[in-house]
Coordinates of C-alpha atoms in Angstrom, one line a residue:
Y28 CA 0.0 0.1 0.3
R29 CA 3.2 2.3 1.0
T30 CA 4.8 1.7 -2.6
H31 CA 1.1 2.0 -4.2
L32 CA 1.0 5.8 -3.2
H33 CA 4.0 6.1 -3.0
K34 CA 4.4 5.9 -6.4
R35 CA 1.3 8.2 -6.8
L36 CA 2.5 11.0 -5.7
S37 CA 6.3 10.7 -7.8
S38 CA 3.6 10.8 -10.7
K39 CA -0.1 13.1 -10.1
A40 CA 2.8 15.4 -7.4
C41 CA 2.3 18.3 -10.0
G42 CA -1.7 17.9 -11.3
M43 CA -2.8 17.6 -7.5
P44 CA -4.7 19.9 -5.3
C45 CA -3.3 21.1 -2.5
S46 CA -5.6 20.1 -0.1
R47 CA -5.6 16.2 -1.5
M48 CA -1.6 16.9 -1.4
H49 CA -1.9 17.8 2.0
V50 CA -3.4 14.3 2.6
A51 CA -1.8 12.5 0.5
N52 CA 1.0 13.1 2.6
I53 CA -0.2 12.8 6.0
A54 CA -1.0 9.3 4.8
L55 CA 2.6 8.8 3.4
A56 CA 4.6 9.3 6.6
V57 CA 1.5 7.4 9.2
L58 CA 2.1 4.2 7.2
T59 CA 6.0 5.0 7.2
L60 CA 6.4 4.4 11.4
G61 CA 4.7 0.5 11.3
P62 CA 1.4 -2.3 10.1
S63 CA 0.1 -1.5 13.3
V64 CA -0.2 2.7 12.8
A65 CA -1.2 2.3 9.2
E66 CA -3.6 0.0 10.0
S67 CA -5.4 2.4 12.1
Y68 CA -5.2 4.1 9.1
A69 CA -6.6 2.7 6.5
Q70 CA -10.2 2.9 9.3
L71 CA -9.8 6.1 10.4
G72 CA -9.5 7.5 6.9
R73 CA -11.8 5.3 5.8
G74 CA -14.1 5.6 8.6
R75 CA -17.0 3.8 7.2
S76 CA -15.2 0.4 6.3
S77 CA -15.4 -2.0 9.7
P78 CA -12.6 -2.2 12.3
G79 CA -10.4 -4.4 11.2
A80 CA -12.2 -5.2 7.5
L81 CA -8.3 -4.9 5.6
R82 CA -8.0 -8.1 6.1
S83 CA -4.1 -7.3 5.0
G84 CA -2.9 -11.1 7.3
G85 CA -5.1 -13.0 4.7
E86 CA -2.9 -14.1 1.3
G87 CA -4.8 -12.8 -1.0
A88 CA -3.8 -8.9 0.6
R89 CA -0.2 -10.6 1.3
R90 CA -0.6 -11.0 -2.7
D91 CA -1.7 -8.3 -3.8
A92 CA 0.9 -6.2 -1.7
A93 CA 3.7 -8.3 -2.9
L94 CA 2.6 -7.2 -6.6
L95 CA 2.2 -4.0 -6.1
A96 CA 5.9 -3.9 -4.1
A97 CA 7.3 -5.6 -7.2
G98 CA 6.1 -3.4 -10.0
P99 CA 3.4 -2.6 -12.3
G100 CA 4.9 -4.6 -14.7
V101 CA 4.9 -8.3 -12.4
A102 CA 1.5 -7.3 -11.6
A103 CA 0.6 -7.3 -15.3
A104 CA 2.5 -10.2 -15.8
T105 CA 1.1 -12.1 -13.8
D106 CA -1.9 -14.5 -14.5
R107 CA -5.0 -14.8 -11.9
R108 CA -7.1 -17.5 -14.0
S109 CA -3.1 -19.6 -14.6
E110 CA -2.2 -19.8 -11.2
A111 CA -3.5 -22.5 -8.5
V112 CA -5.9 -20.2 -6.5
P113 CA -6.4 -22.3 -3.2
F114 CA -9.4 -22.5 -1.8
M115 CA -10.9 -19.1 -0.9
E116 CA -13.7 -17.7 2.3
L117 CA -17.6 -17.5 1.1
S118 CA -18.5 -14.4 1.0
T119 CA -21.4 -12.9 3.5
V120 CA -23.2 -11.7 0.0
V121 CA -22.6 -15.6 -1.2
Q122 CA -23.1 -17.2 1.9
C123 CA -26.7 -15.5 1.9
L124 CA -27.5 -15.9 -1.2
I125 CA -26.8 -19.6 -0.9
V126 CA -29.1 -19.8 2.1
V127 CA -31.4 -17.8 0.5
I128 CA -31.1 -19.8 -3.2
V129 CA -31.3 -23.7 -1.0
Q130 CA -34.8 -22.6 1.3
Y131 CA -36.1 -21.1 -1.5
F132 CA -36.0 -24.7 -3.7
A133 CA -36.4 -26.9 -0.6
F134 CA -39.7 -25.1 -0.1
H135 CA -40.2 -25.8 -4.1
L136 CA -39.9 -28.6 -4.3
L137 CA -41.6 -29.4 -1.3
G138 CA -45.4 -28.1 -3.2
L139 CA -43.6 -29.7 -6.1
I140 CA -44.0 -33.3 -3.5
S141 CA -47.6 -32.2 -2.2
K142 CA -49.0 -32.2 -5.9
V143 CA -47.1 -35.2 -7.2
S144 CA -49.0 -36.2 -4.6
H145 CA -51.9 -35.3 -5.4
W146 CA -52.0 -36.5 -8.2
L147 CA -50.9 -39.8 -8.4
C148 CA -51.7 -41.2 -4.5
D149 CA -55.2 -38.6 -4.5
I150 CA -54.0 -37.9 -1.2
R151 CA -54.8 -35.2 0.2
N152 CA -53.4 -33.5 3.5
G153 CA -55.5 -30.3 4.3
A154 CA -52.9 -29.3 6.3
I155 CA -49.9 -29.6 4.6
Q156 CA -51.4 -27.5 0.9
K157 CA -52.4 -25.2 4.0
S158 CA -49.1 -24.2 5.1
L159 CA -47.7 -24.3 2.0
E160 CA -50.1 -21.7 0.6
N161 CA -49.6 -19.4 3.3
V162 CA -46.0 -19.8 2.9
S163 CA -46.3 -18.5 -0.2
I164 CA -46.3 -14.8 0.3
F165 CA -42.6 -15.6 2.6
M166 CA -41.4 -17.1 -1.3
N167 CA -42.1 -14.6 -2.8
M168 CA -40.4 -12.6 -1.0
L169 CA -37.1 -14.4 -1.7
P170 CA -36.0 -13.3 -5.0
M171 CA -36.2 -9.3 -4.4
I172 CA -34.5 -10.5 -1.1
G173 CA -32.1 -12.4 -3.6
M174 CA -31.7 -9.5 -5.7
L175 CA -31.5 -6.6 -2.8
I176 CA -28.6 -8.8 -1.8
I177 CA -26.9 -8.9 -5.2
T178 CA -28.2 -4.9 -5.4
S179 CA -25.4 -4.6 -2.1
Q180 CA -22.6 -6.3 -3.9
L181 CA -23.0 -4.5 -7.1
Q182 CA -22.6 -1.0 -5.1
A183 CA -19.5 -2.3 -3.4
E184 CA -18.3 -3.0 -6.9
G185 CA -18.8 0.1 -8.6
L186 CA -17.0 1.7 -6.0
M187 CA -13.8 -0.1 -6.8
R188 CA -14.4 0.2 -10.1
G189 CA -14.7 -3.6 -10.7
Q190 CA -10.8 -4.2 -10.2
R191 CA -10.8 -5.9 -6.8
D192 CA -13.1 -8.4 -4.4
P193 CA -14.3 -4.8 -2.8
E194 CA -14.3 -7.2 0.7
T195 CA -10.7 -6.5 0.9
Y196 CA -11.7 -2.2 1.4
G197 CA -14.6 -3.2 3.7
I198 CA -17.2 -2.7 1.6
P199 CA -20.5 -3.4 1.9
Q200 CA -19.9 -2.1 6.0
W201 CA -20.0 -4.4 8.5
W202 CA -23.6 -3.1 9.3
N203 CA -24.7 -3.3 7.0
A204 CA -23.0 -7.6 6.0
T205 CA -25.2 -8.0 9.4
G206 CA -28.4 -6.4 8.1
L207 CA -27.5 -9.1 5.5
R208 CA -27.3 -12.0 8.0
V209 CA -30.3 -11.2 9.8
T210 CA -32.5 -10.4 7.1
V211 CA -31.7 -13.8 5.7
G212 CA -31.9 -15.6 9.1
A213 CA -35.4 -14.4 10.5
G214 CA -36.6 -15.0 7.1
I215 CA -35.8 -18.4 7.6
L216 CA -37.2 -18.4 11.2
A217 CA -40.6 -16.6 10.1
M218 CA -41.5 -19.1 7.1
L219 CA -40.4 -22.3 10.4
F220 CA -43.1 -20.4 12.1
Q221 CA -45.8 -19.6 9.7
T222 CA -45.7 -23.2 8.6
L223 CA -46.4 -23.9 12.7
S224 CA -48.8 -22.3 13.1
T225 CA -50.4 -22.9 10.3
V226 CA -49.7 -27.2 11.1
S227 CA -51.4 -26.6 14.7
A228 CA -54.1 -24.9 13.8
P229 CA -57.0 -28.0 14.1
A230 CA -59.7 -28.0 12.1
D231 CA -62.7 -27.6 15.5
P232 CA -60.2 -25.8 17.0
G233 CA -60.4 -25.6 21.2
Q234 CA -59.0 -23.2 23.4
S235 CA -55.8 -24.9 23.5
G236 CA -55.2 -25.2 19.4
I237 CA -56.0 -21.6 19.3
L238 CA -53.9 -20.4 22.0
V239 CA -50.8 -22.7 20.2
S240 CA -51.6 -21.3 17.1
M241 CA -51.0 -17.9 18.3
F242 CA -48.1 -18.5 19.9
F243 CA -46.5 -19.1 17.0
A244 CA -48.6 -16.8 15.0
G245 CA -47.0 -14.1 17.3
F246 CA -43.4 -15.5 16.8
R247 CA -43.7 -15.6 13.1
T248 CA -45.1 -12.1 13.5
A249 CA -42.1 -10.9 15.7
F250 CA -39.1 -12.4 13.4
T251 CA -41.2 -10.5 10.2
F252 CA -40.5 -7.5 11.9
V253 CA -37.1 -8.3 12.5
Q254 CA -36.4 -9.0 9.0
Y255 CA -37.6 -5.7 8.4
L256 CA -35.5 -4.2 10.1
G257 CA -31.9 -5.6 8.6
I258 CA -34.2 -5.2 5.0
S259 CA -34.2 -1.2 5.7
V260 CA -30.7 -1.6 7.4
V261 CA -29.2 -3.7 3.6
L262 CA -31.3 0.2 1.9
V263 CA -29.2 2.5 3.9
G264 CA -26.1 0.4 3.8
V265 CA -26.4 0.4 -0.2
T266 CA -27.1 4.8 0.1
F267 CA -25.1 5.0 2.2
M268 CA -22.5 3.3 0.9
H269 CA -19.0 5.1 -0.6
E270 CA -15.9 4.8 -2.2
P271 CA -12.2 2.9 0.2
F272 CA -10.2 6.1 1.1
D273 CA -7.1 5.3 -1.8
V274 CA -9.8 4.9 -4.5
W275 CA -11.5 8.6 -2.8
L276 CA -7.4 9.4 -3.7
N277 CA -7.7 8.8 -7.1
R278 CA -10.6 9.8 -8.3
G279 CA -13.2 11.4 -6.2
R280 CA -16.4 10.7 -4.9
I281 CA -17.9 7.7 -7.0
G282 CA -21.3 8.4 -6.7
P283 CA -24.3 5.4 -8.1
S284 CA -25.3 4.5 -11.0
A285 CA -29.5 5.4 -12.7
P286 CA -29.4 0.9 -12.7
L287 CA -28.0 0.6 -9.0
V288 CA -30.8 4.0 -8.4
C289 CA -34.0 1.9 -10.0
M290 CA -32.4 -1.1 -8.5
I291 CA -33.0 0.3 -5.1
N292 CA -36.1 1.8 -5.8
L293 CA -38.2 -1.0 -7.4
A294 CA -37.2 -2.6 -3.9
I295 CA -37.9 -0.2 -2.1
Q296 CA -41.3 -0.1 -3.3
F297 CA -42.1 -4.0 -3.2
F298 CA -40.8 -3.9 0.1
L299 CA -42.9 -1.5 1.3
T300 CA -45.8 -3.6 -0.4
F301 CA -45.8 -6.4 0.8
L302 CA -44.8 -5.0 4.2
V303 CA -49.1 -3.3 4.3
L304 CA -49.7 -7.1 2.7
L305 CA -48.3 -9.0 6.1
A306 CA -49.7 -6.9 8.2
A307 CA -52.9 -7.0 6.9
T308 CA -53.2 -10.3 7.1
A309 CA -51.3 -11.0 10.5
S310 CA -54.5 -8.5 11.6
D311 CA -57.2 -10.6 9.9
E312 CA -55.6 -13.1 11.9
F313 CA -55.2 -13.0 15.1
H314 CA -59.4 -11.3 14.9
S315 CA -59.6 -14.6 13.8
R316 CA -61.6 -12.8 10.3
A317 CA -62.1 -13.7 6.7
T318 CA -60.0 -11.3 4.4
G319 CA -60.4 -7.6 5.1
F320 CA -60.5 -4.9 3.4
L321 CA -57.0 -3.7 4.2
A322 CA -55.9 -7.1 3.3
K323 CA -57.3 -7.5 -0.6
A324 CA -56.1 -4.3 -1.8
A325 CA -52.3 -5.1 -0.5
K326 CA -52.9 -8.2 -2.6
A327 CA -53.8 -6.3 -5.6
G328 CA -50.7 -3.9 -5.0
A329 CA -48.3 -7.4 -4.0
L330 CA -50.1 -9.0 -7.5
A331 CA -49.2 -5.7 -9.7
Q332 CA -45.5 -5.4 -8.2
R333 CA -45.3 -9.3 -9.5
L334 CA -42.5 -8.4 -12.6
V335 CA -40.6 -6.1 -9.7
P336 CA -37.1 -9.0 -9.0
A337 CA -37.3 -10.0 -13.0
I338 CA -36.9 -6.3 -13.9
A339 CA -34.8 -6.1 -11.2
A340 CA -32.1 -8.4 -12.7
T341 CA -32.5 -6.8 -16.5
I342 CA -31.3 -3.2 -14.7
A343 CA -28.4 -6.0 -13.0
V344 CA -27.5 -6.9 -16.4
A345 CA -28.0 -3.7 -18.4
G346 CA -25.8 -2.8 -15.3
L347 CA -22.4 -4.8 -15.4
R348 CA -23.0 -4.2 -19.5
S349 CA -21.9 -1.1 -19.4
T350 CA -19.5 -1.9 -16.8
D351 CA -18.0 -4.8 -19.5
T352 CA -18.0 -2.1 -22.7
S353 CA -17.5 1.2 -20.9
H354 CA -15.4 0.7 -17.8
E355 CA -18.0 3.0 -16.2
A356 CA -19.7 2.5 -13.0
G357 CA -22.6 0.4 -14.9
E358 CA -23.9 4.0 -16.3
V359 CA -25.7 3.1 -19.5
Q360 CA -26.4 5.0 -22.5
R361 CA -28.4 8.3 -22.1
W362 CA -31.7 6.9 -24.0
A363 CA -31.6 3.8 -21.8
Q364 CA -31.8 6.8 -18.5
I365 CA -35.2 7.0 -20.1
F366 CA -36.8 3.6 -20.4
L367 CA -35.2 2.8 -16.7
S368 CA -37.2 5.4 -15.0
L369 CA -40.5 5.4 -17.7
C370 CA -40.3 1.5 -16.2
V371 CA -39.5 1.7 -12.8
D372 CA -42.6 4.7 -12.2
S373 CA -45.1 3.1 -14.2
V374 CA -44.8 0.3 -11.8
L375 CA -45.3 2.9 -9.3
V376 CA -47.9 3.8 -10.9
H377 CA -49.8 0.5 -11.9
T378 CA -49.4 -1.1 -7.6
V379 CA -51.1 2.4 -7.0
L380 CA -53.4 2.0 -9.4
A381 CA -54.5 -1.3 -8.7
I382 CA -55.2 -0.9 -4.8
S383 CA -57.3 1.7 -5.8
V384 CA -59.2 -0.3 -7.9
T385 CA -59.5 -2.6 -5.7
C386 CA -60.7 -0.1 -2.6
M387 CA -63.4 1.1 -5.1
E388 CA -64.8 -2.3 -5.8
E389 CA -64.4 -3.0 -2.0
A390 CA -66.0 0.1 -2.0
R391 CA -69.3 -0.9 -4.0
E392 CA -69.8 -4.2 -2.8
M393 CA -70.5 -2.4 1.4
K394 CA -72.5 0.5 -0.9
S395 CA -74.4 -2.1 -2.7
R396 CA -74.9 0.8 -4.6
L397 CA -74.9 -0.5 -8.7
E398 CA -75.7 1.7 -11.4
R399 CA -79.1 1.1 -13.8
D400 CA -77.5 -0.4 -16.0
G401 CA -76.0 -2.6 -13.6
S402 CA -71.1 -1.4 -14.3
R403 CA -69.3 -0.4 -11.8
G404 CA -69.5 3.0 -12.7
R405 CA -67.2 5.1 -15.2
G406 CA -64.5 5.8 -12.3
F407 CA -64.2 1.8 -12.5
V408 CA -64.0 2.0 -16.0
L409 CA -61.2 4.6 -16.2
F410 CA -58.8 3.7 -13.2
N411 CA -58.9 0.1 -15.6
T412 CA -57.8 1.5 -18.2
L413 CA -55.2 3.6 -16.9
R414 CA -53.9 0.0 -15.6
A415 CA -53.7 -1.3 -18.2
L416 CA -51.0 2.3 -20.0
A417 CA -49.6 1.8 -16.9
M418 CA -48.5 -1.8 -17.5
L419 CA -48.1 -1.3 -21.0
C420 CA -45.2 1.5 -20.0
V421 CA -44.4 -1.5 -18.2
F422 CA -43.6 -3.6 -21.5
V423 CA -42.2 -0.5 -23.7
G424 CA -39.8 0.3 -20.4
I425 CA -39.0 -2.8 -20.1
G426 CA -37.9 -3.6 -23.5
G427 CA -36.6 -0.4 -23.8
I428 CA -34.1 -2.0 -21.1
A429 CA -33.2 -5.3 -23.0
V430 CA -32.6 -3.3 -26.2
S431 CA -29.8 -0.8 -24.4
I432 CA -28.4 -4.8 -23.9
L433 CA -28.5 -5.6 -27.0
L434 CA -26.5 -2.6 -28.1
C435 CA -24.4 -1.3 -25.8
K436 CA -20.8 -1.0 -26.8
A437 CA -18.0 -0.4 -26.4
P438 CA -16.0 3.4 -26.9
N439 CA -14.0 1.7 -29.7
G440 CA -17.1 0.7 -32.0
W441 CA -18.3 -2.7 -32.2
S442 CA -14.8 -4.5 -33.1
A443 CA -13.4 -3.3 -29.2
T444 CA -16.6 -4.4 -27.6
P445 CA -16.8 -8.4 -25.8
K446 CA -19.2 -10.2 -26.3
M447 CA -21.9 -11.2 -23.1
S448 CA -20.6 -13.4 -21.0
P449 CA -23.4 -16.5 -20.6
V450 CA -24.7 -15.5 -17.9
Q451 CA -25.4 -12.2 -18.4
T452 CA -27.5 -13.5 -22.1
C453 CA -29.3 -16.5 -19.9
T454 CA -30.0 -14.0 -16.9
L455 CA -32.0 -12.2 -19.7
V456 CA -33.3 -14.7 -21.0
I457 CA -34.7 -16.1 -18.3
A458 CA -36.3 -12.7 -17.0
M459 CA -37.3 -12.3 -20.4
Q460 CA -39.5 -15.5 -20.7
Y461 CA -41.7 -14.3 -17.4
V462 CA -42.1 -11.1 -19.0
I463 CA -43.5 -12.2 -21.7
V464 CA -45.8 -15.0 -19.9
H465 CA -47.2 -11.8 -18.1
G466 CA -47.8 -10.0 -20.7
L467 CA -49.8 -13.1 -22.1
S468 CA -51.1 -12.9 -19.1
S469 CA -52.4 -10.1 -18.6
A470 CA -53.2 -9.6 -22.5
A471 CA -55.9 -12.9 -21.6
G472 CA -56.8 -11.3 -18.7
L473 CA -58.0 -8.5 -20.7
C474 CA -59.6 -10.4 -23.8
E475 CA -61.4 -12.7 -20.9
Q476 CA -63.4 -8.8 -20.0
V477 CA -64.4 -8.4 -23.3
R478 CA -67.5 -10.6 -24.8
S479 CA -67.1 -12.9 -27.1
S480 CA -69.4 -16.1 -29.3
D481 CA -66.2 -17.9 -28.9
V482 CA -66.1 -19.3 -25.5
E483 CA -64.4 -22.8 -26.2
R484 CA -61.5 -20.3 -28.2
R485 CA -61.2 -17.5 -25.5
M486 CA -61.4 -19.5 -21.8
S487 CA -58.4 -21.6 -24.4
F488 CA -56.2 -19.3 -24.8
T489 CA -56.3 -17.7 -20.8
D490 CA -56.0 -21.6 -20.0
A491 CA -52.7 -21.4 -21.7
A492 CA -51.0 -17.9 -20.6
E493 CA -52.4 -18.9 -17.3
A494 CA -50.5 -22.4 -18.0
A495 CA -47.2 -20.0 -19.1
K496 CA -46.8 -17.6 -16.6
D497 CA -46.8 -20.8 -13.3
S498 CA -44.6 -22.2 -15.6
S499 CA -42.3 -19.5 -15.5
A500 CA -42.2 -18.8 -11.1
V501 CA -39.0 -19.8 -11.0
C502 CA -37.5 -17.7 -13.7
P503 CA -36.9 -14.8 -10.7
M504 CA -34.8 -16.6 -8.5
L505 CA -32.8 -18.1 -11.6
C506 CA -32.1 -14.7 -12.4
V507 CA -30.6 -14.9 -9.0
V508 CA -28.8 -17.7 -9.8
F509 CA -27.5 -17.3 -12.5
L510 CA -25.8 -13.8 -11.4
A511 CA -24.4 -15.4 -8.0
A512 CA -22.4 -17.2 -10.2
R513 CA -21.6 -14.2 -11.7
I514 CA -20.6 -12.8 -8.2
Q515 CA -18.0 -15.7 -7.2
A516 CA -16.7 -15.9 -9.5
F517 CA -15.6 -12.0 -9.8
Q518 CA -14.5 -12.3 -6.0
V519 CA -11.8 -14.7 -7.7
D520 CA -11.1 -13.6 -10.9
A521 CA -11.8 -9.9 -12.0
K522 CA -12.7 -11.1 -15.7
A523 CA -16.4 -12.6 -13.3
S524 CA -15.9 -15.5 -15.3
P525 CA -17.3 -19.2 -14.0
Q526 CA -15.6 -22.9 -15.2
T527 CA -16.5 -24.0 -18.2
W528 CA -19.3 -26.8 -16.3
V529 CA -20.5 -23.3 -15.0
E530 CA -22.1 -22.3 -17.9
E531 CA -23.3 -25.3 -19.0
C532 CA -25.5 -25.6 -15.5
V533 CA -26.3 -22.2 -16.6
F534 CA -27.8 -22.5 -20.1
A535 CA -29.2 -25.9 -19.6
C536 CA -31.2 -24.4 -16.4
M537 CA -32.2 -21.5 -19.3
L538 CA -33.3 -24.0 -22.4
A539 CA -34.7 -25.9 -19.7
S540 CA -36.9 -23.6 -18.6
V541 CA -38.1 -22.1 -21.8
L542 CA -39.2 -25.2 -22.9
H543 CA -41.5 -26.4 -20.0
A544 CA -43.2 -22.8 -20.7
V545 CA -43.7 -23.9 -24.2
L546 CA -44.7 -27.1 -23.4
M547 CA -47.4 -25.8 -21.1
I548 CA -48.4 -23.7 -23.6
V549 CA -48.9 -27.1 -25.9
M550 CA -50.5 -28.6 -23.8
I551 CA -52.7 -26.2 -21.8
I552 CA -54.3 -25.8 -26.2
M553 CA -54.4 -29.8 -25.9
S554 CA -55.7 -30.3 -22.9
F555 CA -58.9 -27.8 -22.4
N556 CA -60.8 -28.2 -25.6
L557 CA -64.3 -27.6 -22.2
P558 CA -66.6 -24.3 -22.6
A559 CA -66.2 -22.2 -19.7
E560 CA -68.9 -23.1 -17.8
A561 CA -68.2 -26.9 -17.8
H562 CA -65.1 -26.2 -15.5
P563 CA -65.2 -22.6 -13.8
S564 CA -62.3 -22.6 -11.9
A565 CA -59.8 -24.4 -13.8
P566 CA -56.0 -26.3 -12.3
H567 CA -53.1 -26.0 -12.8
Y568 CA -50.9 -28.7 -14.2
S569 CA -47.6 -26.7 -14.2
L570 CA -44.8 -28.2 -11.7
F571 CA -43.1 -24.7 -11.2
H572 CA -46.4 -22.7 -10.2
F573 CA -45.8 -21.8 -6.5
G574 CA -47.8 -18.2 -6.1
V575 CA -49.5 -16.2 -4.3
H576 CA -51.7 -18.9 -4.8
V577 CA -51.6 -22.1 -5.2
D578 CA -54.3 -23.8 -6.5
F579 CA -54.1 -27.6 -6.0
G580 CA -56.4 -28.4 -8.6
G581 CA -60.3 -29.3 -8.7
E582 CA -62.2 -32.1 -6.1
V583 CA -64.7 -33.2 -8.1
E584 CA -63.2 -35.7 -11.2
E585 CA -65.5 -35.2 -13.4
E586 CA -64.4 -31.0 -13.4
T587 CA -61.6 -31.8 -14.5
P588 CA -60.8 -31.9 -18.3
Q589 CA -58.6 -34.8 -19.8
P590 CA -56.6 -34.3 -22.6
K591 CA -57.6 -35.9 -25.6
G592 CA -55.1 -38.3 -26.2
K593 CA -53.3 -39.9 -23.4
L594 CA -49.9 -41.1 -25.4
G595 CA -50.1 -37.2 -25.9
G596 CA -50.8 -36.0 -22.7
F597 CA -48.7 -38.6 -20.8
F598 CA -45.4 -38.1 -23.1
L599 CA -46.6 -34.3 -22.5
V600 CA -45.7 -34.7 -19.2
A601 CA -43.1 -37.1 -18.9
C602 CA -41.5 -33.6 -20.6
Q603 CA -42.4 -31.5 -17.8
A604 CA -40.7 -33.8 -15.3
I605 CA -37.7 -34.0 -17.0
C606 CA -37.4 -30.4 -17.3
L607 CA -38.2 -30.1 -14.2
A608 CA -35.6 -32.3 -13.3
I609 CA -32.7 -30.5 -15.4
V610 CA -33.4 -27.0 -13.7
Y611 CA -33.2 -28.5 -9.8
A612 CA -30.0 -30.3 -11.2
G613 CA -28.0 -27.1 -12.8
V614 CA -29.3 -25.3 -9.4
A615 CA -27.1 -27.5 -8.0
G616 CA -24.2 -27.8 -9.9
I617 CA -24.3 -23.9 -10.1
V618 CA -24.5 -23.5 -6.0
T619 CA -22.1 -26.5 -5.6

């Protein structure tokens, strides 16, 4: 460090401002007194880093110091990819991401086992199914929690200009890392106590059953509160994260990039909406009443936020691609920033309108005031039209961001532009799959509201769109898995290239997810040929389905539509199972 600072003073003394020159001279004088004083000054000068966060005693720090002392020629000639790198301790960010991924897919596997047992063995355990349905609220938060962790890491990498591991310099801050651990740990305990609260509630509740269920529900509420405290700490840490002292000495203050600002904005929207939903649900459960007015409005807002994790993943890819091509701290093109703002603001407007429409609907039902023609009034139609326009703006914004990723090039032209990494490509494809199928589902919902004489065709299109949406439910978490592989690779190598077999696992997961969505559309088109009156509530056949509301199918066998060709139906189901196995195997390989 002393040699590095001495070279900077020798080469830039003439052009350095007077105040910064004094600071640099003081730093050089203190650094020559000894290692202990040097470490103390580094902590005092940074001010924002954790005590002892500069891991000078580690093998990686010793190697970097030796390279700096040997001179820039030796440092440039050393290829970290070719040398034998010892096993590195996983950083806090990677550890939290692994826990979130394992937690999500473990509960997803439980839901899959419950559905398969229901289909094949006709086992209908209401307690298990109800517990999985209630815990799905926490499940829907996990992809965004993963994106929040990734946002913290990307902000730290942007402050380091992608030169080396940010944790070497104590960023993210120690209290930010503690907030990450608290968020992940409290989330696990909240889901556990939610499951225990649902399972312990008897069908015919007595006094003891109510007390036990309320006991577990109280712990669930407490750990949910602790989880949101951790989320708040992480958001504050990401917002006020600053560059280390030596980076400031050379390049001055580095502010957050436009993609990171948008990701923070999306995280605040998402977690505030789900906080209201969790509070309203807990209030209804405590008072032993049905879903209330506030809970319905909050659920509508949560459904309006379902695209946020995929949008955040797309924005993260845009920032990474910009860093790879222009050596900037994740800044995208000027015209792309317009689409970023359009997308983020439209999501907020769509959420507010969804809550407003639900409030209007509930108020109309309570007052029981219908117009003479039985319609819902002009206000309801106006708000629904605004919702459709806001959703259209969201899709336009996402499309613009995707185009900006594909058109991002180096300042020297396309010949100097590196290719997109496999992780970025697969993350973009998975995010676009999630957005496209939700766009089809929204279009199907609008078509369903329009009266049509061809009821059978309208119902088939709606079922196909809903099935494709259900089959893409794990896409946001797959984006988190892919980006986690990139983060771990960055800590080993600044080029951020995972191993070849890891990239193959990423491609396998991406192809299996896309193929599963296509197979679901084909299967539903082949299977559902009954009119809408014959099956008013069509069951979900997707093995990937695990959303805000879990529907395990109809109870009456006659109401369940059957495929026309049994051989073709069994073949498609077998292909689904193969795709699911590939996804699980790919995720296991990436995590390993």
